[in-house]
């Protein structure tokens, strides 16, 4: 078993699993560069060996997926990742659960806790929900997205995607574009990619910029052409209308004209710039279909593929407990 060592990021996958300093995975903020690199190396190993027969880390363990918000990629990939590691997976369909009868998050969690799951994978619309749960259950908690706060496994899979395609993260210019204010993906990626030495630009209308942004060590642009000029990675984000008051953008058509990624705007980026999007996409709102489907430039499907590998690394690490 490997702890995150200074050698863990040299491009070779560690043969053994990673252990983290925390028993929960609640966010990228606070994780050390060594922990992040070790998880990426282990994810890289699982990407090359998706059905690694030696990995039975979750054998005899129960993983509960508790999703209060919709999900296709995250829920499915956590299930696949857990099963590939030999775990038993229980998916709680909140729409068909006692949540609909008024049960609170904590009551639901303590009810599930009484059945002694080993890992609780939680998505919730409230920032801080995963941390709150971690204080009230015996299971280890993995944050699968909490409100506008963090989506740590998305950032890990994004970094794994970049690292496998370009070979490094350090020194890259990454433009994160769109609805930053409502994006947990942006927040986790800012922490992770800047920790690993990327330069981060945020590109969005002033109405979609978070208030606390000056503390995050990023450059801010309110026009797309300047914001993505010479960028190596252009990461587009969905307009999260479910978290909006309705006054942030005049119309989706105007938003696309100013901040949607099309070929004209992309021509300003670095010649071999790559396109990312965490999904789900709104074609014609934040990204033109031709760009999204350009297999030479778009990493969107690779991001989905890396989701399973990155989550295998996280589940394995969490199943081993804290250092
Ligand atoms: N990127 C992401 O979290 O997608 P889902 O909402 O489909 O899980």
PDB file of C-alpha atoms and ligand atoms in Angstrom:
ATOM      1  CA  UNK A   1       0.000   0.000   0.000  1.00  0.00           C
ATOM      2  CA  UNK A   2       1.425   3.402  -0.940  1.00  0.00           C
ATOM      3  CA  UNK A   3       1.003   6.649   0.859  1.00  0.00           C
ATOM      4  CA  UNK A   4       1.273   9.730  -1.371  1.00  0.00           C
ATOM      5  CA  UNK A   5       5.017   9.962  -1.854  1.00  0.00           C
ATOM      6  CA  UNK A   6       7.079  12.533  -3.767  1.00  0.00           C
ATOM      7  CA  UNK A   7       7.658   9.883  -6.424  1.00  0.00           C
ATOM      8  CA  UNK A   8       4.002   9.197  -7.046  1.00  0.00           C
ATOM      9  CA  UNK A   9       3.602  11.675  -9.905  1.00  0.00           C
ATOM     10  CA  UNK A  10       6.471  10.648 -12.110  1.00  0.00           C
ATOM     11  CA  UNK A  11       4.139   9.263 -14.776  1.00  0.00           C
ATOM     12  CA  UNK A  12       4.280   5.655 -13.641  1.00  0.00           C
ATOM     13  CA  UNK A  13       1.211   4.304 -11.922  1.00  0.00           C
ATOM     14  CA  UNK A  14       1.870   3.123  -8.425  1.00  0.00           C
ATOM     15  CA  UNK A  15       1.336  -0.607  -8.291  1.00  0.00           C
ATOM     16  CA  UNK A  16      -0.576  -0.290  -5.063  1.00  0.00           C
ATOM     17  CA  UNK A  17      -3.429   1.739  -3.707  1.00  0.00           C
ATOM     18  CA  UNK A  18      -3.339   5.259  -2.259  1.00  0.00           C
ATOM     19  CA  UNK A  19      -4.288   6.268   1.280  1.00  0.00           C
ATOM     20  CA  UNK A  20      -5.478   9.769   2.077  1.00  0.00           C
ATOM     21  CA  UNK A  21      -5.159  11.888   5.209  1.00  0.00           C
ATOM     22  CA  UNK A  22      -8.945  12.146   5.576  1.00  0.00           C
ATOM     23  CA  UNK A  23     -11.464   9.311   5.815  1.00  0.00           C
ATOM     24  CA  UNK A  24     -13.948  11.343   3.729  1.00  0.00           C
ATOM     25  CA  UNK A  25     -13.580  12.951   0.299  1.00  0.00           C
ATOM     26  CA  UNK A  26     -15.489  16.209   0.664  1.00  0.00           C
ATOM     27  CA  UNK A  27     -13.551  18.574  -1.578  1.00  0.00           C
ATOM     28  CA  UNK A  28     -10.290  19.303  -3.359  1.00  0.00           C
ATOM     29  CA  UNK A  29      -9.643  22.340  -1.161  1.00  0.00           C
ATOM     30  CA  UNK A  30      -7.305  21.198   1.581  1.00  0.00           C
ATOM     31  CA  UNK A  31      -5.964  18.156  -0.275  1.00  0.00           C
ATOM     32  CA  UNK A  32      -2.197  18.173  -0.652  1.00  0.00           C
ATOM     33  CA  UNK A  33      -0.511  18.137  -4.064  1.00  0.00           C
ATOM     34  CA  UNK A  34       0.901  14.725  -3.193  1.00  0.00           C
ATOM     35  CA  UNK A  35      -2.525  13.288  -2.443  1.00  0.00           C
ATOM     36  CA  UNK A  36      -3.934  14.708  -5.678  1.00  0.00           C
ATOM     37  CA  UNK A  37      -1.032  13.395  -7.750  1.00  0.00           C
ATOM     38  CA  UNK A  38      -1.216   9.986  -6.117  1.00  0.00           C
ATOM     39  CA  UNK A  39      -4.952   9.714  -6.888  1.00  0.00           C
ATOM     40  CA  UNK A  40      -4.275  10.790 -10.487  1.00  0.00           C
ATOM     41  CA  UNK A  41      -1.562   8.179 -10.862  1.00  0.00           C
ATOM     42  CA  UNK A  42      -3.831   5.517  -9.445  1.00  0.00           C
ATOM     43  CA  UNK A  43      -6.659   6.708 -11.745  1.00  0.00           C
ATOM     44  CA  UNK A  44      -4.220   6.479 -14.650  1.00  0.00           C
ATOM     45  CA  UNK A  45      -3.532   2.885 -13.654  1.00  0.00           C
ATOM     46  CA  UNK A  46      -7.243   2.057 -13.629  1.00  0.00           C
ATOM     47  CA  UNK A  47      -7.708   3.807 -16.979  1.00  0.00           C
ATOM     48  CA  UNK A  48      -5.117   1.442 -18.447  1.00  0.00           C
ATOM     49  CA  UNK A  49      -6.437  -1.563 -16.511  1.00  0.00           C
ATOM     50  CA  UNK A  50     -10.185  -0.979 -16.075  1.00  0.00           C
ATOM     51  CA  UNK A  51     -10.861  -4.481 -14.832  1.00  0.00           C
ATOM     52  CA  UNK A  52      -7.695  -4.892 -12.816  1.00  0.00           C
ATOM     53  CA  UNK A  53      -8.144  -8.369 -11.343  1.00  0.00           C
ATOM     54  CA  UNK A  54      -5.924  -7.567  -8.391  1.00  0.00           C
ATOM     55  CA  UNK A  55      -8.221  -4.802  -7.196  1.00  0.00           C
ATOM     56  CA  UNK A  56     -10.797  -6.161  -4.836  1.00  0.00           C
ATOM     57  CA  UNK A  57     -10.657  -3.205  -2.492  1.00  0.00           C
ATOM     58  CA  UNK A  58     -14.417  -3.074  -2.070  1.00  0.00           C
ATOM     59  CA  UNK A  59     -15.022  -6.824  -1.732  1.00  0.00           C
ATOM     60  CA  UNK A  60     -17.575  -7.303   1.048  1.00  0.00           C
ATOM     61  CA  UNK A  61     -18.269  -3.548   1.236  1.00  0.00           C
ATOM     62  CA  UNK A  62     -21.517  -1.735   0.557  1.00  0.00           C
ATOM     63  CA  UNK A  63     -21.600   1.581  -1.278  1.00  0.00           C
ATOM     64  CA  UNK A  64     -24.776   3.652  -1.174  1.00  0.00           C
ATOM     65  CA  UNK A  65     -25.394   6.225  -3.892  1.00  0.00           C
ATOM     66  CA  UNK A  66     -27.647   8.904  -2.380  1.00  0.00           C
ATOM     67  CA  UNK A  67     -28.424  11.459  -5.087  1.00  0.00           C
ATOM     68  CA  UNK A  68     -30.828  14.324  -4.297  1.00  0.00           C
ATOM     69  CA  UNK A  69     -30.097  15.922  -7.673  1.00  0.00           C
ATOM     70  CA  UNK A  70     -30.238  14.413 -11.124  1.00  0.00           C
ATOM     71  CA  UNK A  71     -27.174  12.719 -12.497  1.00  0.00           C
ATOM     72  CA  UNK A  72     -26.220  10.537 -15.421  1.00  0.00           C
ATOM     73  CA  UNK A  73     -22.412  10.507 -15.485  1.00  0.00           C
ATOM     74  CA  UNK A  74     -21.521  10.698 -11.785  1.00  0.00           C
ATOM     75  CA  UNK A  75     -24.015   8.194 -10.405  1.00  0.00           C
ATOM     76  CA  UNK A  76     -23.441   5.655 -13.151  1.00  0.00           C
ATOM     77  CA  UNK A  77     -19.659   5.892 -13.007  1.00  0.00           C
ATOM     78  CA  UNK A  78     -19.600   5.564  -9.222  1.00  0.00           C
ATOM     79  CA  UNK A  79     -21.713   2.415  -9.569  1.00  0.00           C
ATOM     80  CA  UNK A  80     -19.490   0.989 -12.290  1.00  0.00           C
ATOM     81  CA  UNK A  81     -16.332   1.917 -10.396  1.00  0.00           C
ATOM     82  CA  UNK A  82     -17.578   0.309  -7.181  1.00  0.00           C
ATOM     83  CA  UNK A  83     -18.614  -2.883  -8.984  1.00  0.00           C
ATOM     84  CA  UNK A  84     -15.256  -3.117 -10.756  1.00  0.00           C
ATOM     85  CA  UNK A  85     -13.633  -3.077  -7.333  1.00  0.00           C
ATOM     86  CA  UNK A  86     -15.869  -5.870  -6.089  1.00  0.00           C
ATOM     87  CA  UNK A  87     -18.305  -3.764  -4.029  1.00  0.00           C
ATOM     88  CA  UNK A  88     -22.080  -4.078  -3.595  1.00  0.00           C
ATOM     89  CA  UNK A  89     -23.921  -0.947  -4.711  1.00  0.00           C
ATOM     90  CA  UNK A  90     -27.258   0.367  -3.533  1.00  0.00           C
ATOM     91  CA  UNK A  91     -28.800   3.260  -5.466  1.00  0.00           C
ATOM     92  CA  UNK A  92     -31.327   5.306  -3.496  1.00  0.00           C
ATOM     93  CA  UNK A  93     -33.854   6.856  -5.847  1.00  0.00           C
ATOM     94  CA  UNK A  94     -34.742   9.966  -3.869  1.00  0.00           C
ATOM     95  CA  UNK A  95     -37.842  10.520  -6.004  1.00  0.00           C
ATOM     96  CA  UNK A  96     -39.194   7.179  -4.759  1.00  0.00           C
ATOM     97  CA  UNK A  97     -37.945   7.411  -1.163  1.00  0.00           C
ATOM     98  CA  UNK A  98     -39.338   8.789   2.098  1.00  0.00           C
ATOM     99  CA  UNK A  99     -37.625  12.104   1.283  1.00  0.00           C
ATOM    100  CA  UNK A 100     -40.802  12.768  -0.680  1.00  0.00           C
ATOM    101  CA  UNK A 101     -42.782  12.332   2.562  1.00  0.00           C
ATOM    102  CA  UNK A 102     -40.777  15.088   4.214  1.00  0.00           C
ATOM    103  CA  UNK A 103     -37.871  13.154   5.715  1.00  0.00           C
ATOM    104  CA  UNK A 104     -34.847  15.398   6.265  1.00  0.00           C
ATOM    105  CA  UNK A 105     -31.376  14.777   4.877  1.00  0.00           C
ATOM    106  CA  UNK A 106     -30.080  13.891   8.337  1.00  0.00           C
ATOM    107  CA  UNK A 107     -32.967  11.563   9.137  1.00  0.00           C
ATOM    108  CA  UNK A 108     -32.489   9.802   5.817  1.00  0.00           C
ATOM    109  CA  UNK A 109     -28.764   9.565   6.454  1.00  0.00           C
ATOM    110  CA  UNK A 110     -29.096   8.205   9.967  1.00  0.00           C
ATOM    111  CA  UNK A 111     -31.694   5.710   8.722  1.00  0.00           C
ATOM    112  CA  UNK A 112     -29.288   4.487   6.070  1.00  0.00           C
ATOM    113  CA  UNK A 113     -26.478   4.563   8.643  1.00  0.00           C
ATOM    114  CA  UNK A 114     -28.399   2.042  10.764  1.00  0.00           C
ATOM    115  CA  UNK A 115     -27.977  -0.422   7.876  1.00  0.00           C
ATOM    116  CA  UNK A 116     -24.182   0.006   8.133  1.00  0.00           C
ATOM    117  CA  UNK A 117     -23.045   0.941   4.634  1.00  0.00           C
ATOM    118  CA  UNK A 118     -19.306   1.415   4.249  1.00  0.00           C
ATOM    119  CA  UNK A 119     -19.309   4.380   1.851  1.00  0.00           C
ATOM    120  CA  UNK A 120     -22.012   6.970   1.230  1.00  0.00           C
ATOM    121  CA  UNK A 121     -21.731   8.813  -2.113  1.00  0.00           C
ATOM    122  CA  UNK A 122     -23.853  11.951  -1.802  1.00  0.00           C
ATOM    123  CA  UNK A 123     -25.107  14.598  -4.210  1.00  0.00           C
ATOM    124  CA  UNK A 124     -27.227  17.400  -2.799  1.00  0.00           C
ATOM    125  CA  UNK A 125     -28.305  20.871  -3.850  1.00  0.00           C
ATOM    126  CA  UNK A 126     -27.041  22.469  -0.610  1.00  0.00           C
ATOM    127  CA  UNK A 127     -23.409  23.530  -0.305  1.00  0.00           C
ATOM    128  CA  UNK A 128     -21.976  21.767   2.739  1.00  0.00           C
ATOM    129  CA  UNK A 129     -24.441  18.861   2.693  1.00  0.00           C
ATOM    130  CA  UNK A 130     -21.714  16.244   2.271  1.00  0.00           C
ATOM    131  CA  UNK A 131     -19.716  17.651   5.196  1.00  0.00           C
ATOM    132  CA  UNK A 132     -22.855  17.744   7.371  1.00  0.00           C
ATOM    133  CA  UNK A 133     -23.569  14.101   6.594  1.00  0.00           C
ATOM    134  CA  UNK A 134     -19.994  13.097   7.334  1.00  0.00           C
ATOM    135  CA  UNK A 135     -20.485  14.414  10.880  1.00  0.00           C
ATOM    136  CA  UNK A 136     -23.559  12.247  11.477  1.00  0.00           C
ATOM    137  CA  UNK A 137     -22.847   8.864   9.895  1.00  0.00           C
ATOM    138  CA  UNK A 138     -20.329   6.106  10.518  1.00  0.00           C
ATOM    139  CA  UNK A 139     -19.766   5.515   6.817  1.00  0.00           C
ATOM    140  CA  UNK A 140     -17.086   7.340   4.886  1.00  0.00           C
ATOM    141  CA  UNK A 141     -18.661  10.080   2.744  1.00  0.00           C
ATOM    142  CA  UNK A 142     -17.732  11.022  -0.815  1.00  0.00           C
ATOM    143  CA  UNK A 143     -19.045  14.321  -2.134  1.00  0.00           C
ATOM    144  CA  UNK A 144     -20.586  13.775  -5.571  1.00  0.00           C
ATOM    145  CA  UNK A 145     -21.486  17.473  -5.856  1.00  0.00           C
ATOM    146  CA  UNK A 146     -22.896  19.782  -3.174  1.00  0.00           C
ATOM    147  CA  UNK A 147     -24.694  22.886  -4.382  1.00  0.00           C
ATOM    148  CA  UNK A 148     -22.272  25.522  -5.653  1.00  0.00           C
ATOM    149  CA  UNK A 149     -19.471  24.268  -3.414  1.00  0.00           C
ATOM    150  CA  UNK A 150     -17.402  21.382  -4.815  1.00  0.00           C
ATOM    151  CA  UNK A 151     -17.484  18.390  -7.138  1.00  0.00           C
ATOM    152  CA  UNK A 152     -14.098  16.861  -6.285  1.00  0.00           C
ATOM    153  CA  UNK A 153     -14.259  13.691  -8.364  1.00  0.00           C
ATOM    154  CA  UNK A 154     -15.169  15.772 -11.456  1.00  0.00           C
ATOM    155  CA  UNK A 155     -11.993  17.812 -11.015  1.00  0.00           C
ATOM    156  CA  UNK A 156      -9.948  14.644 -10.574  1.00  0.00           C
ATOM    157  CA  UNK A 157     -11.365  13.107 -13.753  1.00  0.00           C
ATOM    158  CA  UNK A 158     -10.800  16.374 -15.626  1.00  0.00           C
ATOM    159  CA  UNK A 159      -7.173  16.497 -14.506  1.00  0.00           C
ATOM    160  CA  UNK A 160      -6.705  12.842 -15.411  1.00  0.00           C
ATOM    161  CA  UNK A 161      -8.105  13.565 -18.875  1.00  0.00           C
ATOM    162  CA  UNK A 162      -5.719  16.493 -19.403  1.00  0.00           C
ATOM    163  CA  UNK A 163      -2.739  14.626 -18.043  1.00  0.00           C
ATOM    164  CA  UNK A 164      -3.296  11.619 -20.286  1.00  0.00           C
ATOM    165  CA  UNK A 165      -3.799  13.773 -23.380  1.00  0.00           C
ATOM    166  CA  UNK A 166      -1.102  16.429 -22.874  1.00  0.00           C
ATOM    167  CA  UNK A 167       1.208  14.682 -20.433  1.00  0.00           C
ATOM    168  CA  UNK A 168       1.256  17.500 -17.873  1.00  0.00           C
ATOM    169  CA  UNK A 169      -0.845  20.133 -16.112  1.00  0.00           C
ATOM    170  CA  UNK A 170       1.897  22.432 -14.872  1.00  0.00           C
ATOM    171  CA  UNK A 171       2.302  25.501 -17.085  1.00  0.00           C
ATOM    172  CA  UNK A 172      -0.956  25.083 -19.002  1.00  0.00           C
ATOM    173  CA  UNK A 173      -3.390  27.966 -19.398  1.00  0.00           C
ATOM    174  CA  UNK A 174      -6.912  26.750 -18.645  1.00  0.00           C
ATOM    175  CA  UNK A 175      -9.859  29.034 -19.453  1.00  0.00           C
ATOM    176  CA  UNK A 176     -12.975  28.043 -17.481  1.00  0.00           C
ATOM    177  CA  UNK A 177     -15.892  29.719 -19.234  1.00  0.00           C
ATOM    178  CA  UNK A 178     -19.532  30.328 -18.416  1.00  0.00           C
ATOM    179  CA  UNK A 179     -21.608  30.068 -15.275  1.00  0.00           C
ATOM    180  CA  UNK A 180     -18.806  30.204 -12.717  1.00  0.00           C
ATOM    181  CA  UNK A 181     -20.964  31.542  -9.885  1.00  0.00           C
ATOM    182  CA  UNK A 182     -23.156  28.460  -9.757  1.00  0.00           C
ATOM    183  CA  UNK A 183     -20.493  25.912 -10.628  1.00  0.00           C
ATOM    184  CA  UNK A 184     -19.068  23.425  -8.149  1.00  0.00           C
ATOM    185  CA  UNK A 185     -17.086  22.001 -11.088  1.00  0.00           C
ATOM    186  CA  UNK A 186     -15.329  25.355 -11.556  1.00  0.00           C
ATOM    187  CA  UNK A 187     -14.535  25.646  -7.859  1.00  0.00           C
ATOM    188  CA  UNK A 188     -13.016  22.153  -7.604  1.00  0.00           C
ATOM    189  CA  UNK A 189     -11.076  22.620 -10.836  1.00  0.00           C
ATOM    190  CA  UNK A 190      -9.689  25.981  -9.706  1.00  0.00           C
ATOM    191  CA  UNK A 191      -8.345  24.332  -6.535  1.00  0.00           C
ATOM    192  CA  UNK A 192      -6.979  21.266  -8.270  1.00  0.00           C
ATOM    193  CA  UNK A 193      -5.502  22.680 -11.476  1.00  0.00           C
ATOM    194  CA  UNK A 194      -3.895  25.656  -9.761  1.00  0.00           C
ATOM    195  CA  UNK A 195      -2.451  23.355  -7.073  1.00  0.00           C
ATOM    196  CA  UNK A 196      -0.785  21.404  -9.882  1.00  0.00           C
ATOM    197  CA  UNK A 197       0.635  24.537 -11.502  1.00  0.00           C
ATOM    198  CA  UNK A 198      -1.857  25.515 -14.219  1.00  0.00           C
ATOM    199  CA  UNK A 199      -2.752  29.156 -14.818  1.00  0.00           C
ATOM    200  CA  UNK A 200      -6.510  29.576 -14.439  1.00  0.00           C
ATOM    201  CA  UNK A 201      -8.630  32.154 -16.223  1.00  0.00           C
ATOM    202  CA  UNK A 202     -12.314  32.598 -15.495  1.00  0.00           C
ATOM    203  CA  UNK A 203     -14.361  33.912 -18.419  1.00  0.00           C
ATOM    204  CA  UNK A 204     -17.949  34.975 -17.759  1.00  0.00           C
ATOM    205  CA  UNK A 205     -20.354  37.896 -17.561  1.00  0.00           C
ATOM    206  CA  UNK A 206     -19.973  39.903 -14.322  1.00  0.00           C
ATOM    207  CA  UNK A 207     -23.349  38.551 -13.189  1.00  0.00           C
ATOM    208  CA  UNK A 208     -21.970  35.009 -13.206  1.00  0.00           C
ATOM    209  CA  UNK A 209     -18.796  35.699 -11.225  1.00  0.00           C
ATOM    210  CA  UNK A 210     -18.682  34.481  -7.594  1.00  0.00           C
ATOM    211  CA  UNK A 211     -18.241  37.149  -4.925  1.00  0.00           C
ATOM    212  CA  UNK A 212     -15.205  35.529  -3.264  1.00  0.00           C
ATOM    213  CA  UNK A 213     -13.202  35.139  -6.463  1.00  0.00           C
ATOM    214  CA  UNK A 214     -10.354  37.500  -5.605  1.00  0.00           C
ATOM    215  CA  UNK A 215      -9.098  34.954  -3.040  1.00  0.00           C
ATOM    216  CA  UNK A 216      -8.776  32.144  -5.558  1.00  0.00           C
ATOM    217  CA  UNK A 217      -5.678  33.235  -7.468  1.00  0.00           C
ATOM    218  CA  UNK A 218      -7.282  33.395 -10.899  1.00  0.00           C
ATOM    219  CA  UNK A 219      -7.433  35.913 -13.743  1.00  0.00           C
ATOM    220  CA  UNK A 220     -10.919  37.172 -14.600  1.00  0.00           C
ATOM    221  CA  UNK A 221     -12.142  38.130 -18.082  1.00  0.00           C
ATOM    222  CA  UNK A 222     -15.560  39.406 -18.999  1.00  0.00           C
ATOM    223  CA  UNK A 223     -15.120  38.995 -22.732  1.00  0.00           C
ATOM    224  CA  UNK A 224     -14.649  35.630 -24.341  1.00  0.00           C
ATOM    225  CA  UNK A 225     -12.162  36.562 -27.084  1.00  0.00           C
ATOM    226  CA  UNK A 226      -9.587  37.926 -24.622  1.00  0.00           C
ATOM    227  CA  UNK A 227     -10.347  35.262 -22.049  1.00  0.00           C
ATOM    228  CA  UNK A 228      -9.564  32.312 -24.270  1.00  0.00           C
ATOM    229  CA  UNK A 229      -6.716  33.939 -26.252  1.00  0.00           C
ATOM    230  CA  UNK A 230      -3.837  31.423 -26.443  1.00  0.00           C
ATOM    231  CA  UNK A 231      -5.493  29.107 -23.890  1.00  0.00           C
ATOM    232  CA  UNK A 232      -4.396  25.457 -23.993  1.00  0.00           C
ATOM    233  CA  UNK A 233      -7.677  24.184 -22.542  1.00  0.00           C
ATOM    234  CA  UNK A 234     -11.103  25.772 -22.960  1.00  0.00           C
ATOM    235  CA  UNK A 235     -13.455  24.314 -20.353  1.00  0.00           C
ATOM    236  CA  UNK A 236     -17.080  25.233 -20.997  1.00  0.00           C
ATOM    237  CA  UNK A 237     -19.743  25.162 -18.287  1.00  0.00           C
ATOM    238  CA  UNK A 238     -23.498  24.784 -18.437  1.00  0.00           C
ATOM    239  CA  UNK A 239     -25.789  27.649 -17.464  1.00  0.00           C
ATOM    240  CA  UNK A 240     -27.187  26.196 -14.227  1.00  0.00           C
ATOM    241  CA  UNK A 241     -30.646  27.657 -14.501  1.00  0.00           C
ATOM    242  CA  UNK A 242     -31.797  25.517 -11.558  1.00  0.00           C
ATOM    243  CA  UNK A 243     -29.604  27.696  -9.290  1.00  0.00           C
ATOM    244  CA  UNK A 244     -30.383  31.040 -10.948  1.00  0.00           C
ATOM    245  CA  UNK A 245     -32.748  33.831 -10.032  1.00  0.00           C
ATOM    246  CA  UNK A 246     -33.495  34.433 -13.725  1.00  0.00           C
ATOM    247  CA  UNK A 247     -31.859  37.826 -14.129  1.00  0.00           C
ATOM    248  CA  UNK A 248     -28.252  36.755 -14.781  1.00  0.00           C
ATOM    249  CA  UNK A 249     -28.463  36.619 -18.601  1.00  0.00           C
ATOM    250  CA  UNK A 250     -30.800  38.553 -20.900  1.00  0.00           C
ATOM    251  CA  UNK A 251     -31.543  35.524 -23.113  1.00  0.00           C
ATOM    252  CA  UNK A 252     -29.894  32.255 -24.086  1.00  0.00           C
ATOM    253  CA  UNK A 253     -29.433  33.548 -27.649  1.00  0.00           C
ATOM    254  CA  UNK A 254     -27.588  36.635 -26.451  1.00  0.00           C
ATOM    255  CA  UNK A 255     -25.556  34.515 -24.047  1.00  0.00           C
ATOM    256  CA  UNK A 256     -24.473  32.244 -26.899  1.00  0.00           C
ATOM    257  CA  UNK A 257     -23.486  35.245 -29.014  1.00  0.00           C
ATOM    258  CA  UNK A 258     -21.273  36.633 -26.262  1.00  0.00           C
ATOM    259  CA  UNK A 259     -20.083  33.580 -24.328  1.00  0.00           C
ATOM    260  CA  UNK A 260     -20.957  30.489 -26.366  1.00  0.00           C
ATOM    261  CA  UNK A 261     -18.001  28.657 -27.872  1.00  0.00           C
ATOM    262  CA  UNK A 262     -18.013  28.601 -31.670  1.00  0.00           C
ATOM    263  CA  UNK A 263     -15.227  28.215 -34.212  1.00  0.00           C
ATOM    264  CA  UNK A 264     -14.660  31.981 -34.524  1.00  0.00           C
ATOM    265  CA  UNK A 265     -14.017  32.353 -30.810  1.00  0.00           C
ATOM    266  CA  UNK A 266     -12.009  29.127 -30.644  1.00  0.00           C
ATOM    267  CA  UNK A 267      -9.647  30.486 -33.313  1.00  0.00           C
ATOM    268  CA  UNK A 268      -8.340  32.851 -30.616  1.00  0.00           C
ATOM    269  CA  UNK A 269      -7.167  29.968 -28.405  1.00  0.00           C
ATOM    270  CA  UNK A 270      -3.831  28.166 -28.802  1.00  0.00           C
ATOM    271  CA  UNK A 271      -3.598  26.369 -32.162  1.00  0.00           C
ATOM    272  CA  UNK A 272      -3.927  22.921 -30.576  1.00  0.00           C
ATOM    273  CA  UNK A 273      -6.337  23.954 -27.839  1.00  0.00           C
ATOM    274  CA  UNK A 274      -8.540  21.224 -26.413  1.00  0.00           C
ATOM    275  CA  UNK A 275     -12.196  21.579 -25.427  1.00  0.00           C
ATOM    276  CA  UNK A 276     -13.741  20.214 -22.251  1.00  0.00           C
ATOM    277  CA  UNK A 277     -17.215  20.202 -20.744  1.00  0.00           C
ATOM    278  CA  UNK A 278     -18.321  18.293 -17.624  1.00  0.00           C
ATOM    279  CA  UNK A 279     -21.765  17.652 -19.093  1.00  0.00           C
ATOM    280  CA  UNK A 280     -24.641  17.695 -19.432  1.00  0.00           C
ATOM    281  CA  UNK A 281     -24.231  20.096 -22.363  1.00  0.00           C
ATOM    282  CA  UNK A 282     -26.714  22.588 -23.676  1.00  0.00           C
ATOM    283  CA  UNK A 283     -25.846  22.666 -27.360  1.00  0.00           C
ATOM    284  CA  UNK A 284     -26.310  26.085 -28.884  1.00  0.00           C
ATOM    285  CA  UNK A 285     -26.314  27.759 -25.444  1.00  0.00           C
ATOM    286  CA  UNK A 286     -22.738  27.428 -24.144  1.00  0.00           C
ATOM    287  CA  UNK A 287     -21.221  25.394 -26.971  1.00  0.00           C
ATOM    288  CA  UNK A 288     -21.735  24.913 -30.683  1.00  0.00           C
ATOM    289  CA  UNK A 289     -22.487  21.309 -31.667  1.00  0.00           C
ATOM    290  CA  UNK A 290     -19.739  21.181 -34.288  1.00  0.00           C
ATOM    291  CA  UNK A 291     -17.141  22.041 -31.628  1.00  0.00           C
ATOM    292  CA  UNK A 292     -18.538  19.622 -29.059  1.00  0.00           C
ATOM    293  CA  UNK A 293     -18.478  16.764 -31.583  1.00  0.00           C
ATOM    294  CA  UNK A 294     -15.036  17.496 -33.060  1.00  0.00           C
ATOM    295  CA  UNK A 295     -13.148  14.373 -31.961  1.00  0.00           C
ATOM    296  CA  UNK A 296      -9.772  15.996 -32.665  1.00  0.00           C
ATOM    297  CA  UNK A 297     -10.376  18.816 -30.216  1.00  0.00           C
ATOM    298  CA  UNK A 298     -13.153  17.759 -27.882  1.00  0.00           C
ATOM    299  CA  UNK A 299     -12.245  15.682 -24.804  1.00  0.00           C
ATOM    300  CA  UNK A 300     -15.844  15.417 -23.626  1.00  0.00           C
ATOM    301  CA  UNK A 301     -16.230  11.664 -24.148  1.00  0.00           C
ATOM    302  CA  UNK A 302     -12.789  10.995 -22.704  1.00  0.00           C
ATOM    303  CA  UNK A 303     -13.852  12.916 -19.605  1.00  0.00           C
ATOM    304  CA  UNK A 304     -16.745  10.491 -19.192  1.00  0.00           C
ATOM    305  CA  UNK A 305     -14.436   7.505 -19.670  1.00  0.00           C
ATOM    306  CA  UNK A 306     -11.971   8.881 -17.108  1.00  0.00           C
ATOM    307  CA  UNK A 307     -14.825   9.307 -14.655  1.00  0.00           C
ATOM    308  CA  UNK A 308     -14.868   5.583 -13.948  1.00  0.00           C
ATOM    309  CA  UNK A 309     -11.091   5.349 -13.514  1.00  0.00           C
ATOM    310  CA  UNK A 310     -10.866   8.407 -11.267  1.00  0.00           C
ATOM    311  CA  UNK A 311     -13.745   7.186  -9.115  1.00  0.00           C
ATOM    312  CA  UNK A 312     -12.162   3.731  -8.805  1.00  0.00           C
ATOM    313  CA  UNK A 313      -9.074   5.467  -7.399  1.00  0.00           C
ATOM    314  CA  UNK A 314     -11.198   7.507  -4.975  1.00  0.00           C
ATOM    315  CA  UNK A 315     -13.359   4.595  -3.801  1.00  0.00           C
ATOM    316  CA  UNK A 316     -10.316   2.411  -3.286  1.00  0.00           C
ATOM    317  CA  UNK A 317      -8.513   5.119  -1.314  1.00  0.00           C
ATOM    318  CA  UNK A 318     -11.549   5.875   0.846  1.00  0.00           C
ATOM    319  CA  UNK A 319     -12.191   2.177   1.490  1.00  0.00           C
ATOM    320  CA  UNK A 320      -8.711   1.900   3.014  1.00  0.00           C
ATOM    321  CA  UNK A 321      -9.491   4.539   5.626  1.00  0.00           C
ATOM    322  CA  UNK A 322      -7.484   7.553   6.689  1.00  0.00           C
ATOM    323  CA  UNK A 323      -3.770   7.482   7.334  1.00  0.00           C
TER     324      UNK A 323
HETATM  325  N1  LIG B   1     -20.678  16.189 -14.750  1.00  0.00           N
HETATM  326  C1  LIG B   1     -21.674  15.713 -13.998  1.00  0.00           C
HETATM  327  O1  LIG B   1     -21.652  15.812 -12.774  1.00  0.00           O
HETATM  328  O2  LIG B   1     -22.651  15.095 -14.712  1.00  0.00           O
HETATM  329  P1  LIG B   1     -23.961  14.439 -14.074  1.00  0.00           P
HETATM  330  O3  LIG B   1     -24.799  15.571 -13.537  1.00  0.00           O
HETATM  331  O4  LIG B   1     -24.632  13.724 -15.235  1.00  0.00           O
HETATM  332  O5  LIG B   1     -23.541  13.495 -13.000  1.00  0.00           O
END
